[in-house]
Coordinates of C-alpha atoms in Angstrom, one line a residue:
Chain Y
D1 CA 0.0 0.0 0.0
T2 CA 1.8 3.1 -1.2
E3 CA -1.1 5.5 -0.6
V4 CA -1.5 8.6 1.6
T5 CA -5.1 9.5 2.1
Q6 CA -6.5 12.9 3.2
T7 CA -9.9 14.0 4.2
P8 CA -11.9 16.0 3.4
K9 CA -11.2 16.6 -0.3
H10 CA -12.8 20.0 -0.1
L11 CA -13.5 22.3 2.8
V12 CA -15.2 25.7 3.0
M13 CA -15.1 27.4 6.3
G14 CA -15.8 30.8 7.8
M15 CA -13.2 32.8 9.7
T16 CA -14.7 31.9 13.1
N17 CA -15.0 28.2 12.4
K18 CA -12.9 25.4 13.9
K19 CA -12.1 22.5 11.5
S20 CA -9.6 19.7 11.2
L21 CA -7.8 18.1 8.2
K22 CA -6.8 14.5 8.5
C23 CA -4.1 12.4 6.9
E24 CA -3.3 8.7 7.1
Q25 CA -0.6 6.4 5.7
H26 CA 0.0 2.7 6.2
M27 CA 3.5 2.4 4.7
G28 CA 5.3 2.4 8.0
H29 CA 6.8 5.7 7.3
R30 CA 8.2 7.6 10.3
A31 CA 8.2 11.1 8.9
M32 CA 5.0 13.0 8.0
Y33 CA 4.6 16.5 6.6
W34 CA 2.1 19.3 6.1
Y35 CA 2.5 21.6 3.1
K36 CA 0.5 24.5 1.8
Q37 CA 0.3 25.2 -1.9
K38 CA -1.1 28.2 -3.6
A39 CA -2.0 28.3 -7.3
K40 CA 1.0 28.2 -9.7
K41 CA 3.5 28.0 -6.8
P42 CA 5.4 25.0 -5.4
P43 CA 4.4 23.4 -2.1
E44 CA 5.6 25.3 1.0
L45 CA 6.6 23.2 4.0
M46 CA 4.6 23.9 7.2
F47 CA 5.3 21.2 9.7
V48 CA 7.4 18.0 10.0
Y49 CA 6.8 15.1 12.4
S50 CA 9.5 12.6 12.8
Y51 CA 8.8 9.6 15.0
E52 CA 5.6 11.2 16.1
K53 CA 7.4 14.3 17.4
L54 CA 7.2 17.8 15.9
S55 CA 10.6 18.4 14.5
I56 CA 10.1 21.4 12.3
N57 CA 7.6 24.3 12.4
E58 CA 8.3 26.7 9.6
S59 CA 7.1 29.8 11.4
V60 CA 3.5 28.9 10.8
P61 CA 0.8 31.1 12.5
S62 CA -0.7 29.6 15.6
R63 CA -4.1 29.4 13.9
F64 CA -2.7 26.2 12.4
S65 CA -2.1 23.5 15.0
P66 CA -0.7 20.1 14.0
E67 CA -1.2 16.9 15.9
C68 CA 0.3 13.4 15.4
P69 CA -1.9 10.9 17.4
N70 CA 0.2 7.9 16.2
S71 CA 2.7 6.9 13.5
S72 CA 0.0 6.5 10.8
L73 CA -2.1 9.6 11.5
L74 CA -1.5 13.3 11.1
N75 CA -4.1 16.1 11.8
L76 CA -4.1 19.8 11.1
H77 CA -6.4 21.8 13.3
L78 CA -7.7 25.0 11.9
H79 CA -9.1 28.0 13.9
A80 CA -9.8 31.6 13.1
L81 CA -8.3 31.4 9.6
Q82 CA -8.0 34.2 7.2
P83 CA -9.2 34.3 3.5
E84 CA -5.5 34.3 2.4
D85 CA -5.2 30.9 4.1
S86 CA -7.3 29.5 1.2
A87 CA -5.0 26.9 -0.6
L88 CA -4.4 23.3 -1.3
Y89 CA -3.1 21.6 1.9
L90 CA -1.0 18.5 1.2
C91 CA 0.1 15.8 3.5
A92 CA 3.2 13.7 2.7
S93 CA 5.1 10.9 4.3
S94 CA 8.6 9.4 3.9
Q95 CA 10.6 6.5 5.4
A96 CA 12.9 9.2 6.9
S97 CA 13.6 12.8 6.3
A98 CA 15.5 13.4 3.0
N99 CA 14.0 10.2 1.5
E100 CA 11.5 10.5 -1.3
Q101 CA 8.1 11.7 -0.1
F102 CA 4.7 10.4 -1.1
F103 CA 1.9 12.9 -1.2
G104 CA -1.8 12.6 -0.5
P105 CA -4.4 14.1 -2.8
G106 CA -4.7 17.2 -0.7
T107 CA -7.6 19.1 0.9
R108 CA -8.7 22.2 -1.1
L109 CA -9.6 24.8 1.6
T110 CA -11.6 27.9 1.0
V111 CA -11.9 30.5 3.8
L112 CA -14.7 32.9 3.5
Chain B
R1 CA 19.9 33.7 -4.9
K2 CA 17.1 31.2 -4.5
E3 CA 18.0 27.7 -3.2
V4 CA 16.6 25.9 -6.2
E5 CA 15.9 27.5 -9.5
Q6 CA 14.1 26.3 -12.6
D7 CA 13.0 27.8 -15.9
P8 CA 9.3 28.3 -15.4
G9 CA 8.5 27.7 -19.0
P10 CA 6.0 27.0 -20.5
F11 CA 7.7 24.6 -22.8
N12 CA 5.4 23.9 -25.7
V13 CA 6.6 20.9 -27.7
P14 CA 5.0 18.7 -30.3
E15 CA 4.3 15.0 -29.6
G16 CA 7.3 12.9 -30.2
A17 CA 9.8 15.7 -29.4
T18 CA 12.6 15.4 -26.9
V19 CA 12.6 18.0 -24.2
A20 CA 15.1 18.8 -21.5
F21 CA 14.7 20.6 -18.2
N22 CA 17.5 21.9 -16.0
C23 CA 17.5 22.8 -12.3
T24 CA 20.2 24.5 -10.4
Y25 CA 20.8 24.5 -6.6
S26 CA 22.8 26.8 -4.5
N27 CA 24.0 24.6 -1.6
S28 CA 26.9 22.4 -2.5
A29 CA 26.2 20.2 0.5
S30 CA 22.9 19.1 -1.0
Q31 CA 22.5 15.3 -0.7
S32 CA 19.4 14.0 -2.4
F33 CA 17.7 15.0 -5.6
F34 CA 14.3 14.2 -7.1
W35 CA 12.0 15.0 -10.0
Y36 CA 8.3 15.2 -9.3
R37 CA 5.5 15.9 -11.7
Q38 CA 2.3 17.7 -10.8
D39 CA -0.8 17.7 -12.9
C40 CA -3.2 20.6 -12.6
R41 CA -5.1 20.6 -9.2
K42 CA -3.5 17.3 -8.2
E43 CA -0.7 16.3 -5.8
P44 CA 3.0 16.0 -6.8
K45 CA 3.9 12.5 -7.7
L46 CA 7.5 11.1 -7.6
L47 CA 8.8 10.8 -11.1
M48 CA 12.3 9.6 -10.3
S49 CA 15.1 10.0 -7.8
V50 CA 18.4 11.3 -9.3
Y51 CA 21.6 9.4 -8.6
S52 CA 25.2 10.6 -9.1
S53 CA 25.7 8.1 -11.9
G54 CA 22.6 9.2 -13.7
N55 CA 19.5 7.0 -14.2
E56 CA 17.0 6.2 -16.8
D57 CA 13.4 5.0 -16.5
G58 CA 11.9 4.3 -19.9
R59 CA 11.6 7.6 -21.8
F60 CA 13.0 9.6 -18.8
T61 CA 16.6 10.2 -18.1
A62 CA 17.9 12.2 -15.1
Q63 CA 21.4 13.4 -14.6
L64 CA 23.3 15.1 -11.7
N65 CA 26.3 17.4 -12.1
R66 CA 27.6 18.1 -8.6
A67 CA 30.5 20.2 -9.9
S68 CA 28.1 22.6 -11.6
Q69 CA 25.3 22.1 -9.1
Y70 CA 22.5 21.2 -11.5
I71 CA 20.3 18.3 -12.3
S72 CA 18.5 17.7 -15.6
L73 CA 15.6 15.7 -16.8
L74 CA 15.3 14.5 -20.4
I75 CA 12.0 13.3 -21.8
R76 CA 12.2 11.4 -25.1
D77 CA 9.3 10.8 -27.5
S78 CA 7.0 13.2 -25.6
K79 CA 3.4 12.1 -25.1
L80 CA 0.3 14.2 -24.6
S81 CA 0.1 12.7 -21.1
D82 CA 3.5 14.2 -20.2
S83 CA 1.9 17.6 -20.0
A84 CA 2.4 18.7 -16.4
T85 CA 4.5 20.8 -14.1
Y86 CA 7.9 19.3 -13.3
L87 CA 9.2 20.1 -9.9
C88 CA 12.9 19.7 -9.0
V89 CA 13.5 18.8 -5.3
V90 CA 16.7 19.0 -3.4
T91 CA 17.5 18.0 0.2
L92 CA 20.3 18.6 2.6
Y93 CA 21.4 15.8 4.8
G94 CA 18.8 15.2 7.4
Q95 CA 16.8 18.2 6.3
N96 CA 13.7 18.5 4.3
F97 CA 12.6 19.0 0.8
V98 CA 13.3 22.3 -1.0
F99 CA 11.2 22.6 -4.1
G100 CA 12.1 24.5 -7.2
P101 CA 9.3 26.7 -8.6
G102 CA 8.5 24.1 -11.3
T103 CA 8.6 24.0 -15.1
R104 CA 5.4 23.8 -17.1
L105 CA 5.4 21.4 -20.1
S106 CA 2.6 21.3 -22.7
V107 CA 2.9 18.6 -25.3
L108 CA 0.8 19.5 -28.3
P109 CA -0.8 17.2 -30.8

């Protein structure tokens, strides 16, 4: 199984809402990532979890809160987002950092 | 200077053509190199890792030139389905992916 799954596929939320994005992999990978991608731009790294511990936070605003409940799951909790946070949010996993990463299909988020 | 640079294109080529993309990186300590392709509104998918000796996978050939700090991707006999954005990725030891801005390819009938 070389698949990374993400839910939901699409999400529309208001600026006062609280929502969560979910990501799952069953490849036994020990590193998991959240990226944000705007149109016509490459993915931008947000967070890295290595062995279920947060190892990198790329100066992401606190309205984004990651969580890694176990080695297969990664969540991104969203609260009080801004319209400019609208983007494609991609989850990825890899055997270890610097190895090839496998991406999920993403959640397309719209903040109204 | 950006860490990873690519010609954004677009490259518009006819079916059957050979097309080459280059990617340059600024940090000589970079360790791992990859090419990903991304279709419109889809996730990036690994196309191939790039090894020091160069590697080939069917119509695709990747080369690494450490002295000049660039990697290349050659696509032979282009197909319509090769139309996508090609992302160059570089990592430092133990660090995470640094994406290039991507090169857009359109293969025309």
